[in-house]
Amino acid sequence: MKLIVKKDYEEMSKKAADIMIEEIKGNPNIILGLATGSTPIGMYKRMIKRHKEGEVDFSNVKSFNLDEYVGLKGSNPSSYKYFMNENLFDHINIGKENTYIPDGNAKDLNLYSKEYDNLIKKMGGIDIQVLGIGTNGHIGFNEPAKELAVGTSIVKLTENTMKDNSRFFDNPEEIPNTAITMGMGSILKAKKILLLISGENKKEITKRLLENNKVTTQLPASFLLLHPDVTIIVDEKAYKK
Ligand code: PGA
């Protein structure tokens, strides 16, 4: 595991964008694994800027997102589909047909979940997966629990996550309590993983993740310790010595 500590959110985002753009330039047909949330927004902004400056071409890039709420339409501003269009896809030359986001409105969600993993596999697997981390240690929406799903699946969100994410909803009461998420196996199959951590509220979880050197389903991100190619970029606010 490679740990990079950066001064602040801006520096973390810059480094993350540098890594992503290097990867895309090195493989124009790359399959990206993308994340939503506050953390990757700065990285996306820089990727957009450098695309507009002519440095990076997304025309052959494909992407798979980690998760989505169940029951929200893609036109709902709180959906992750809307988030991705607004924060990245609408501003770069990626084909929308090449951007995959789990469909939280699929008729048969269990069948659809299997198909999502199959599609990732069929496309050749994710080359680099971007992750954030929840204050409770979740990755994607894999919440701390006695058992964690291997493949993409439907999960109940914890009160903690619903509280953390209610800020993205005009009416916090409207946050769904169910989501579809890539499973731990879906994530760990990515060839490379880039975990971004920023802010004071992530200090405790970062400490637990970096100091324990043990895996536990109670801290889903700890499974990243088993992956051969993980880079963590953390800012000083989240990194407590
Ligand atoms: P955040 O979410 O980037 O909004 O903090 C991270 C996560 O829940 O994975």
Coordinates of C-alpha atoms and ligand atoms in Angstrom, one line a residue:
M1 CA 0.0 0.0 0.0
K2 CA 1.4 3.4 -1.0
L3 CA 0.5 6.3 1.2
I4 CA 0.7 9.8 0.0
V5 CA 0.0 12.7 2.5
K6 CA -0.9 16.0 0.9
K7 CA -1.2 19.4 2.5
D8 CA -4.8 20.0 1.8
Y9 CA -7.9 19.0 -0.3
E10 CA -6.6 20.9 -3.3
E11 CA -3.2 19.2 -3.3
M12 CA -4.9 15.8 -2.8
S13 CA -7.2 16.4 -5.7
K14 CA -4.3 17.6 -7.9
K15 CA -2.3 14.4 -7.2
A16 CA -5.3 12.2 -7.8
A17 CA -6.0 13.9 -11.1
D18 CA -2.3 13.5 -12.1
I19 CA -2.5 9.8 -11.4
M20 CA -5.8 9.3 -13.3
I21 CA -4.6 11.3 -16.3
E22 CA -1.3 9.4 -16.5
E23 CA -3.3 6.1 -16.5
I24 CA -5.7 7.3 -19.2
K25 CA -2.8 8.6 -21.4
G26 CA -1.1 5.3 -20.9
N27 CA -4.2 3.3 -22.0
P28 CA -6.8 5.3 -24.0
N29 CA -9.1 2.3 -23.8
I30 CA -9.0 2.2 -20.1
I31 CA -11.9 1.1 -17.9
L32 CA -12.3 3.5 -14.9
G33 CA -14.1 2.7 -11.7
L34 CA -15.6 5.9 -10.4
A35 CA -17.0 7.2 -7.1
T36 CA -19.4 9.9 -6.0
G37 CA -19.4 11.9 -2.8
S38 CA -17.6 15.2 -1.9
T39 CA -14.1 13.7 -2.0
P40 CA -13.5 13.1 -5.7
I41 CA -15.1 16.4 -6.9
G42 CA -11.8 18.3 -6.9
M43 CA -10.2 15.5 -8.9
Y44 CA -13.0 15.5 -11.4
K45 CA -12.7 19.3 -11.8
R46 CA -9.0 19.0 -12.6
M47 CA -9.7 16.2 -15.1
I48 CA -12.2 18.4 -16.8
K49 CA -9.8 21.3 -16.9
R50 CA -7.0 19.3 -18.4
H51 CA -9.4 17.7 -20.9
K52 CA -10.6 21.2 -22.0
E53 CA -6.9 22.2 -22.4
G54 CA -6.6 19.3 -24.9
E55 CA -4.4 17.2 -22.7
V56 CA -6.6 14.1 -22.3
D57 CA -9.1 12.3 -24.5
F58 CA -11.9 10.2 -23.1
S59 CA -13.4 9.1 -26.4
N60 CA -12.4 5.5 -25.9
V61 CA -12.7 5.4 -22.1
K62 CA -15.3 3.4 -20.3
S63 CA -16.4 3.8 -16.7
F64 CA -18.3 1.9 -14.1
N65 CA -19.6 3.6 -11.0
L66 CA -19.6 2.0 -7.6
D67 CA -23.1 2.5 -6.4
E68 CA -26.5 4.2 -6.7
Y69 CA -29.6 4.7 -4.5
V70 CA -32.5 2.3 -5.0
G71 CA -35.6 4.0 -6.3
L72 CA -34.2 7.4 -7.3
K73 CA -34.7 8.4 -10.9
G74 CA -31.5 9.4 -12.9
S75 CA -33.2 12.8 -13.3
N76 CA -33.3 13.3 -9.5
P77 CA -30.4 15.7 -8.6
S78 CA -29.6 13.5 -5.6
S79 CA -29.0 10.4 -7.7
Y80 CA -25.5 9.4 -8.5
K81 CA -26.3 9.3 -12.2
Y82 CA -27.1 13.0 -12.0
F83 CA -24.0 13.6 -9.9
M84 CA -21.7 12.0 -12.4
N85 CA -23.2 13.8 -15.4
E86 CA -23.0 17.1 -13.6
N87 CA -19.5 16.7 -12.0
L88 CA -17.7 14.9 -14.9
F89 CA -19.4 13.3 -17.9
D90 CA -21.2 16.4 -19.2
H91 CA -17.8 18.2 -19.4
I92 CA -15.6 15.7 -21.1
N93 CA -15.8 13.8 -24.4
I94 CA -16.7 10.4 -22.9
G95 CA -19.6 8.6 -24.7
K96 CA -22.5 8.5 -22.3
E97 CA -23.2 4.9 -23.6
N98 CA -19.7 4.0 -22.2
T99 CA -20.6 5.3 -18.7
Y100 CA -22.2 2.6 -16.5
I101 CA -23.9 3.4 -13.2
P102 CA -25.8 0.7 -11.3
D103 CA -29.5 1.1 -12.1
G104 CA -31.4 1.4 -8.8
N105 CA -34.6 1.1 -10.7
A106 CA -34.0 -2.2 -12.4
K107 CA -37.0 -4.5 -12.2
D108 CA -35.1 -7.5 -10.8
L109 CA -32.4 -5.9 -8.8
N110 CA -30.7 -9.2 -7.8
L111 CA -30.5 -10.3 -11.4
Y112 CA -29.3 -6.9 -12.5
S113 CA -26.6 -6.9 -9.8
K114 CA -25.2 -10.1 -11.3
E115 CA -25.3 -8.6 -14.8
Y116 CA -23.4 -5.6 -13.6
D117 CA -20.5 -7.7 -12.4
N118 CA -20.7 -9.8 -15.6
L119 CA -20.5 -6.7 -17.7
I120 CA -17.4 -5.4 -15.9
K121 CA -15.8 -8.8 -16.5
K122 CA -16.8 -8.9 -20.1
M123 CA -15.3 -5.5 -20.7
G124 CA -12.0 -6.7 -19.3
G125 CA -12.2 -5.6 -15.7
I126 CA -11.6 -2.2 -14.0
D127 CA -8.1 -0.9 -14.6
I128 CA -8.2 1.7 -11.8
Q129 CA -10.9 2.1 -9.2
V130 CA -11.4 5.4 -7.4
L131 CA -12.7 5.1 -3.8
G132 CA -13.7 7.4 -1.0
I133 CA -14.3 6.1 2.5
G134 CA -17.3 6.6 4.8
T135 CA -16.8 7.8 8.3
N136 CA -17.8 4.3 9.3
G137 CA -15.2 2.7 7.0
H138 CA -17.5 1.7 4.2
I139 CA -16.3 1.6 0.6
G140 CA -19.0 1.9 -2.1
F141 CA -22.0 1.2 0.1
N142 CA -20.5 -1.8 1.7
E143 CA -21.4 -1.0 5.3
P144 CA -19.8 -2.5 8.4
A145 CA -21.5 -5.8 9.1
K146 CA -21.0 -9.4 10.2
E147 CA -20.7 -10.4 6.5
L148 CA -19.9 -8.5 3.4
A149 CA -21.2 -9.3 -0.1
V150 CA -18.7 -10.4 -2.7
G151 CA -20.5 -9.2 -5.8
T152 CA -22.7 -6.3 -6.6
S153 CA -25.8 -6.4 -4.4
I154 CA -28.6 -4.6 -2.7
V155 CA -27.8 -3.2 0.8
K156 CA -29.6 -1.4 3.6
L157 CA -27.8 1.8 4.5
T158 CA -26.8 2.4 8.1
E159 CA -28.2 5.4 10.1
N160 CA -24.6 6.8 10.1
T161 CA -24.3 6.8 6.3
M162 CA -27.8 8.2 5.8
K163 CA -27.0 11.0 8.2
D164 CA -23.6 11.6 6.4
N165 CA -25.2 11.7 3.0
S166 CA -28.4 13.6 3.8
R167 CA -26.5 16.8 3.0
F168 CA -26.9 15.9 -0.7
F169 CA -30.7 16.0 -0.4
D170 CA -32.9 19.1 -0.4
N171 CA -35.1 17.3 2.0
P172 CA -32.9 15.1 4.2
E173 CA -36.0 12.9 5.0
E174 CA -36.0 11.8 1.3
I175 CA -32.8 9.9 1.5
P176 CA -33.4 6.2 0.5
N177 CA -32.4 3.6 3.0
T178 CA -31.5 1.1 0.3
A179 CA -28.8 1.1 -2.4
I180 CA -27.1 -1.0 -5.0
T181 CA -23.3 -1.3 -4.6
M182 CA -20.4 -3.1 -6.2
G183 CA -19.4 -5.7 -3.6
M184 CA -16.1 -6.2 -2.0
G185 CA -15.0 -8.7 -4.6
S186 CA -16.1 -6.4 -7.4
I187 CA -13.9 -3.7 -5.9
L188 CA -10.9 -5.8 -5.1
K189 CA -10.8 -7.3 -8.6
A190 CA -9.8 -3.8 -9.9
K191 CA -6.2 -3.9 -11.1
K192 CA -5.3 -0.7 -9.2
I193 CA -7.1 1.2 -6.5
L194 CA -6.9 4.9 -5.6
L195 CA -8.4 5.7 -2.2
L196 CA -8.9 9.4 -1.5
I197 CA -9.4 10.7 2.1
S198 CA -9.9 14.3 3.1
G199 CA -11.1 16.2 6.1
E200 CA -11.1 16.3 9.8
N201 CA -14.2 14.0 10.0
K202 CA -12.2 11.2 8.4
K203 CA -9.3 11.4 10.9
E204 CA -10.5 8.6 13.2
I205 CA -11.3 6.2 10.4
T206 CA -8.0 6.8 8.7
K207 CA -6.2 6.1 11.9
R208 CA -8.1 2.8 12.4
L209 CA -7.4 1.8 8.8
L210 CA -3.7 2.6 8.8
E211 CA -2.8 1.5 12.3
N212 CA -4.6 -1.8 12.7
N213 CA -3.1 -3.9 9.9
K214 CA -5.9 -6.4 10.3
V215 CA -9.0 -7.0 8.1
T216 CA -12.4 -7.0 9.6
T217 CA -15.9 -6.8 8.1
Q218 CA -16.5 -4.1 10.7
L219 CA -14.2 -1.9 8.7
P220 CA -14.8 -2.8 5.0
A221 CA -12.0 -0.6 3.8
S222 CA -9.6 -2.8 5.7
F223 CA -9.9 -5.4 2.9
L224 CA -7.9 -3.0 0.8
L225 CA -4.9 -4.1 2.8
L226 CA -5.1 -7.4 0.9
H227 CA -4.9 -5.8 -2.5
P228 CA -1.5 -5.6 -4.3
D229 CA -1.8 -2.2 -5.8
V230 CA -3.5 0.4 -3.6
T231 CA -2.5 4.1 -3.4
I232 CA -4.0 6.2 -0.6
I233 CA -3.9 9.9 -0.9
V234 CA -4.8 11.6 2.3
D235 CA -4.8 15.3 3.3
E236 CA -3.3 16.5 6.5
K237 CA -6.6 17.1 8.1
A238 CA -7.5 13.5 7.8
Y239 CA -4.1 12.2 8.7
K240 CA -3.3 12.1 12.3
K241 CA 0.3 11.1 13.2
Ligands
PGA1 P1 -17.6 11.6 0.9 O1 -18.1 10.1 0.9 O2 -16.6 11.7 -0.2 O3 -18.8 12.5 0.6 O4 -17.0 11.9 2.2 C1 -17.2 9.1 0.9 C2 -18.0 7.8 1.0 O5 -19.0 7.7 1.7 O6 -17.5 6.8 0.4

